[in-house]
Amino acid sequence: MTSTHESAGSTRRLGTSVGKVLDMAAAVVKLVGMVFALLLVGNILLTVFDANPSNELTMFFASASTGLTLWFENLFTPASPKMAIVVNHGLAAIFWLVAAALVARILRAAR
C-alpha cells in the first residue's frame, strides 16, 4: 500500500513540475511578444517624430523592427513612407502581442 501512495505522490510532483515549466514557458512567450511589439512601436515613434536616421538608437530600432515585421513589411503602400511604417509595423506589433497571448494560453491550458 505504501508503494501506491509513493507512486501517486511522485506523479503529483511531476505534474506540478510540468505545470510550473509550462507556466514559465508561457510567461517567457508573453515577454518575448511584448519586447518584439515594443521594438516595433519604438521604430514607429522614432519615424513619426523624425528622429535622426543616422543616430545609433534610431538605427537599432529600424534594424530590429525590419526582421520582426514578417509578411507585414510592405503589405500596405500608402503614399507617405511614414504612414507605411505606422500601418505595417503597427500591424506586426499587434500580431506579436496576439500570437504571444495565444501561445501562452495554449501552454497554460496544457498543464
JSON list of C-alpha atoms in Angstrom, two decimals:
[
{"chain": "A", "resi": 1, "resn": "MET", "atom": "CA", "xyz": [0.00, 0.00, 0.00]},
{"chain": "A", "resi": 2, "resn": "THR", "atom": "CA", "xyz": [2.88, 2.34, 0.66]},
{"chain": "A", "resi": 3, "resn": "SER", "atom": "CA", "xyz": [4.23, 1.99, -2.86]},
{"chain": "A", "resi": 4, "resn": "THR", "atom": "CA", "xyz": [0.87, 3.11, -4.28]},
{"chain": "A", "resi": 5, "resn": "HIS", "atom": "CA", "xyz": [0.93, 6.26, -2.14]},
{"chain": "A", "resi": 6, "resn": "GLU", "atom": "CA", "xyz": [4.55, 6.95, -3.05]},
{"chain": "A", "resi": 7, "resn": "SER", "atom": "CA", "xyz": [3.76, 6.50, -6.74]},
{"chain": "A", "resi": 8, "resn": "ALA", "atom": "CA", "xyz": [0.79, 8.86, -6.53]},
{"chain": "A", "resi": 9, "resn": "GLY", "atom": "CA", "xyz": [2.96, 11.44, -4.75]},
{"chain": "A", "resi": 10, "resn": "SER", "atom": "CA", "xyz": [5.65, 11.18, -7.42]},
{"chain": "A", "resi": 11, "resn": "THR", "atom": "CA", "xyz": [3.08, 11.61, -10.17]},
{"chain": "A", "resi": 12, "resn": "ARG", "atom": "CA", "xyz": [1.64, 14.67, -8.44]},
{"chain": "A", "resi": 13, "resn": "ARG", "atom": "CA", "xyz": [5.11, 16.20, -8.04]},
{"chain": "A", "resi": 14, "resn": "LEU", "atom": "CA", "xyz": [5.89, 15.51, -11.69]},
{"chain": "A", "resi": 15, "resn": "GLY", "atom": "CA", "xyz": [2.58, 17.09, -12.72]},
{"chain": "A", "resi": 16, "resn": "THR", "atom": "CA", "xyz": [3.33, 20.11, -10.56]},
{"chain": "A", "resi": 17, "resn": "SER", "atom": "CA", "xyz": [6.81, 20.43, -12.06]},
{"chain": "A", "resi": 18, "resn": "VAL", "atom": "CA", "xyz": [5.49, 20.18, -15.61]},
{"chain": "A", "resi": 19, "resn": "GLY", "atom": "CA", "xyz": [2.85, 22.77, -14.75]},
{"chain": "A", "resi": 20, "resn": "LYS", "atom": "CA", "xyz": [5.50, 25.13, -13.43]},
{"chain": "A", "resi": 21, "resn": "VAL", "atom": "CA", "xyz": [7.62, 24.67, -16.55]},
{"chain": "A", "resi": 22, "resn": "LEU", "atom": "CA", "xyz": [4.61, 25.35, -18.79]},
{"chain": "A", "resi": 23, "resn": "ASP", "atom": "CA", "xyz": [3.70, 28.44, -16.75]},
{"chain": "A", "resi": 24, "resn": "MET", "atom": "CA", "xyz": [7.29, 29.68, -17.05]},
{"chain": "A", "resi": 25, "resn": "ALA", "atom": "CA", "xyz": [7.29, 28.99, -20.80]},
{"chain": "A", "resi": 26, "resn": "ALA", "atom": "CA", "xyz": [4.02, 30.90, -21.15]},
{"chain": "A", "resi": 27, "resn": "ALA", "atom": "CA", "xyz": [5.48, 33.87, -19.28]},
{"chain": "A", "resi": 28, "resn": "VAL", "atom": "CA", "xyz": [8.60, 33.85, -21.47]},
{"chain": "A", "resi": 29, "resn": "VAL", "atom": "CA", "xyz": [6.49, 33.70, -24.65]},
{"chain": "A", "resi": 30, "resn": "LYS", "atom": "CA", "xyz": [4.40, 36.67, -23.50]},
{"chain": "A", "resi": 31, "resn": "LEU", "atom": "CA", "xyz": [7.54, 38.61, -22.56]},
{"chain": "A", "resi": 32, "resn": "VAL", "atom": "CA", "xyz": [9.15, 37.96, -25.96]},
{"chain": "A", "resi": 33, "resn": "GLY", "atom": "CA", "xyz": [5.96, 39.06, -27.73]},
{"chain": "A", "resi": 34, "resn": "MET", "atom": "CA", "xyz": [5.89, 42.27, -25.71]},
{"chain": "A", "resi": 35, "resn": "VAL", "atom": "CA", "xyz": [9.56, 43.01, -26.40]},
{"chain": "A", "resi": 36, "resn": "PHE", "atom": "CA", "xyz": [9.02, 42.47, -30.14]},
{"chain": "A", "resi": 37, "resn": "ALA", "atom": "CA", "xyz": [5.97, 44.75, -30.08]},
{"chain": "A", "resi": 38, "resn": "LEU", "atom": "CA", "xyz": [7.90, 47.42, -28.14]},
{"chain": "A", "resi": 39, "resn": "LEU", "atom": "CA", "xyz": [10.72, 47.35, -30.68]},
{"chain": "A", "resi": 40, "resn": "LEU", "atom": "CA", "xyz": [8.21, 47.86, -33.49]},
{"chain": "A", "resi": 41, "resn": "VAL", "atom": "CA", "xyz": [6.37, 50.64, -31.65]},
{"chain": "A", "resi": 42, "resn": "GLY", "atom": "CA", "xyz": [9.71, 52.28, -30.84]},
{"chain": "A", "resi": 43, "resn": "ASN", "atom": "CA", "xyz": [10.57, 52.35, -34.53]},
{"chain": "A", "resi": 44, "resn": "ILE", "atom": "CA", "xyz": [7.13, 53.78, -35.33]},
{"chain": "A", "resi": 45, "resn": "LEU", "atom": "CA", "xyz": [7.56, 56.58, -32.79]},
{"chain": "A", "resi": 46, "resn": "LEU", "atom": "CA", "xyz": [11.09, 57.42, -33.90]},
{"chain": "A", "resi": 47, "resn": "THR", "atom": "CA", "xyz": [9.90, 57.57, -37.52]},
{"chain": "A", "resi": 48, "resn": "VAL", "atom": "CA", "xyz": [6.80, 59.67, -36.81]},
{"chain": "A", "resi": 49, "resn": "PHE", "atom": "CA", "xyz": [8.77, 62.18, -34.74]},
{"chain": "A", "resi": 50, "resn": "ASP", "atom": "CA", "xyz": [11.55, 62.46, -37.37]},
{"chain": "A", "resi": 51, "resn": "ALA", "atom": "CA", "xyz": [14.39, 61.04, -35.30]},
{"chain": "A", "resi": 52, "resn": "ASN", "atom": "CA", "xyz": [17.84, 61.38, -36.87]},
{"chain": "A", "resi": 53, "resn": "PRO", "atom": "CA", "xyz": [18.20, 58.28, -39.09]},
{"chain": "A", "resi": 54, "resn": "SER", "atom": "CA", "xyz": [21.97, 58.16, -38.54]},
{"chain": "A", "resi": 55, "resn": "ASN", "atom": "CA", "xyz": [21.61, 58.05, -34.74]},
{"chain": "A", "resi": 56, "resn": "GLU", "atom": "CA", "xyz": [22.63, 54.72, -33.17]},
{"chain": "A", "resi": 57, "resn": "LEU", "atom": "CA", "xyz": [19.35, 54.29, -31.29]},
{"chain": "A", "resi": 58, "resn": "THR", "atom": "CA", "xyz": [17.28, 55.01, -34.38]},
{"chain": "A", "resi": 59, "resn": "MET", "atom": "CA", "xyz": [19.37, 52.59, -36.44]},
{"chain": "A", "resi": 60, "resn": "PHE", "atom": "CA", "xyz": [18.97, 49.90, -33.76]},
{"chain": "A", "resi": 61, "resn": "PHE", "atom": "CA", "xyz": [15.17, 50.17, -33.73]},
{"chain": "A", "resi": 62, "resn": "ALA", "atom": "CA", "xyz": [14.99, 50.29, -37.54]},
{"chain": "A", "resi": 63, "resn": "SER", "atom": "CA", "xyz": [17.23, 47.25, -37.87]},
{"chain": "A", "resi": 64, "resn": "ALA", "atom": "CA", "xyz": [15.46, 45.25, -35.16]},
{"chain": "A", "resi": 65, "resn": "SER", "atom": "CA", "xyz": [11.99, 46.02, -36.47]},
{"chain": "A", "resi": 66, "resn": "THR", "atom": "CA", "xyz": [12.82, 45.05, -40.04]},
{"chain": "A", "resi": 67, "resn": "GLY", "atom": "CA", "xyz": [13.18, 41.40, -39.08]},
{"chain": "A", "resi": 68, "resn": "LEU", "atom": "CA", "xyz": [10.08, 41.48, -36.88]},
{"chain": "A", "resi": 69, "resn": "THR", "atom": "CA", "xyz": [7.60, 42.72, -39.48]},
{"chain": "A", "resi": 70, "resn": "LEU", "atom": "CA", "xyz": [7.49, 39.28, -41.13]},
{"chain": "A", "resi": 71, "resn": "TRP", "atom": "CA", "xyz": [5.00, 39.32, -44.01]},
{"chain": "A", "resi": 72, "resn": "PHE", "atom": "CA", "xyz": [3.61, 42.73, -42.91]},
{"chain": "A", "resi": 73, "resn": "GLU", "atom": "CA", "xyz": [6.56, 44.56, -44.47]},
{"chain": "A", "resi": 74, "resn": "ASN", "atom": "CA", "xyz": [5.20, 46.49, -47.47]},
{"chain": "A", "resi": 75, "resn": "LEU", "atom": "CA", "xyz": [1.77, 44.92, -47.03]},
{"chain": "A", "resi": 76, "resn": "PHE", "atom": "CA", "xyz": [0.22, 48.36, -47.45]},
{"chain": "A", "resi": 77, "resn": "THR", "atom": "CA", "xyz": [1.93, 51.01, -49.55]},
{"chain": "A", "resi": 78, "resn": "PRO", "atom": "CA", "xyz": [0.38, 54.39, -48.78]},
{"chain": "A", "resi": 79, "resn": "ALA", "atom": "CA", "xyz": [1.88, 57.46, -50.46]},
{"chain": "A", "resi": 80, "resn": "SER", "atom": "CA", "xyz": [3.57, 58.57, -47.23]},
{"chain": "A", "resi": 81, "resn": "PRO", "atom": "CA", "xyz": [6.57, 56.46, -46.15]},
{"chain": "A", "resi": 82, "resn": "LYS", "atom": "CA", "xyz": [5.83, 57.39, -42.53]},
{"chain": "A", "resi": 83, "resn": "MET", "atom": "CA", "xyz": [2.28, 56.12, -42.84]},
{"chain": "A", "resi": 84, "resn": "ALA", "atom": "CA", "xyz": [3.57, 52.89, -44.37]},
{"chain": "A", "resi": 85, "resn": "ILE", "atom": "CA", "xyz": [5.73, 52.28, -41.30]},
{"chain": "A", "resi": 86, "resn": "VAL", "atom": "CA", "xyz": [2.91, 53.19, -38.92]},
{"chain": "A", "resi": 87, "resn": "VAL", "atom": "CA", "xyz": [0.45, 50.82, -40.59]},
{"chain": "A", "resi": 88, "resn": "ASN", "atom": "CA", "xyz": [2.72, 47.87, -41.44]},
{"chain": "A", "resi": 89, "resn": "HIS", "atom": "CA", "xyz": [4.81, 47.91, -38.27]},
{"chain": "A", "resi": 90, "resn": "GLY", "atom": "CA", "xyz": [1.70, 48.59, -36.19]},
{"chain": "A", "resi": 91, "resn": "LEU", "atom": "CA", "xyz": [0.03, 45.50, -37.65]},
{"chain": "A", "resi": 92, "resn": "ALA", "atom": "CA", "xyz": [3.17, 43.48, -36.93]},
{"chain": "A", "resi": 93, "resn": "ALA", "atom": "CA", "xyz": [3.21, 44.71, -33.31]},
{"chain": "A", "resi": 94, "resn": "ILE", "atom": "CA", "xyz": [-0.43, 43.70, -32.88]},
{"chain": "A", "resi": 95, "resn": "PHE", "atom": "CA", "xyz": [0.34, 40.32, -34.45]},
{"chain": "A", "resi": 96, "resn": "TRP", "atom": "CA", "xyz": [3.18, 39.64, -31.97]},
{"chain": "A", "resi": 97, "resn": "LEU", "atom": "CA", "xyz": [1.01, 40.57, -28.99]},
{"chain": "A", "resi": 98, "resn": "VAL", "atom": "CA", "xyz": [-1.90, 38.40, -30.14]},
{"chain": "A", "resi": 99, "resn": "ALA", "atom": "CA", "xyz": [0.29, 35.46, -31.20]},
{"chain": "A", "resi": 100, "resn": "ALA", "atom": "CA", "xyz": [2.20, 35.50, -27.91]},
{"chain": "A", "resi": 101, "resn": "ALA", "atom": "CA", "xyz": [-1.03, 35.66, -25.91]},
{"chain": "A", "resi": 102, "resn": "LEU", "atom": "CA", "xyz": [-2.49, 32.72, -27.84]},
{"chain": "A", "resi": 103, "resn": "VAL", "atom": "CA", "xyz": [0.62, 30.56, -27.46]},
{"chain": "A", "resi": 104, "resn": "ALA", "atom": "CA", "xyz": [0.82, 31.42, -23.75]},
{"chain": "A", "resi": 105, "resn": "ARG", "atom": "CA", "xyz": [-2.84, 30.46, -23.31]},
{"chain": "A", "resi": 106, "resn": "ILE", "atom": "CA", "xyz": [-2.24, 27.13, -25.07]},
{"chain": "A", "resi": 107, "resn": "LEU", "atom": "CA", "xyz": [0.78, 26.42, -22.85]},
{"chain": "A", "resi": 108, "resn": "ARG", "atom": "CA", "xyz": [-1.18, 27.20, -19.70]},
{"chain": "A", "resi": 109, "resn": "ALA", "atom": "CA", "xyz": [-4.09, 25.04, -20.86]},
{"chain": "A", "resi": 110, "resn": "ALA", "atom": "CA", "xyz": [-1.68, 22.11, -21.44]},
{"chain": "A", "resi": 111, "resn": "ARG", "atom": "CA", "xyz": [-0.91, 21.97, -17.71]}
]
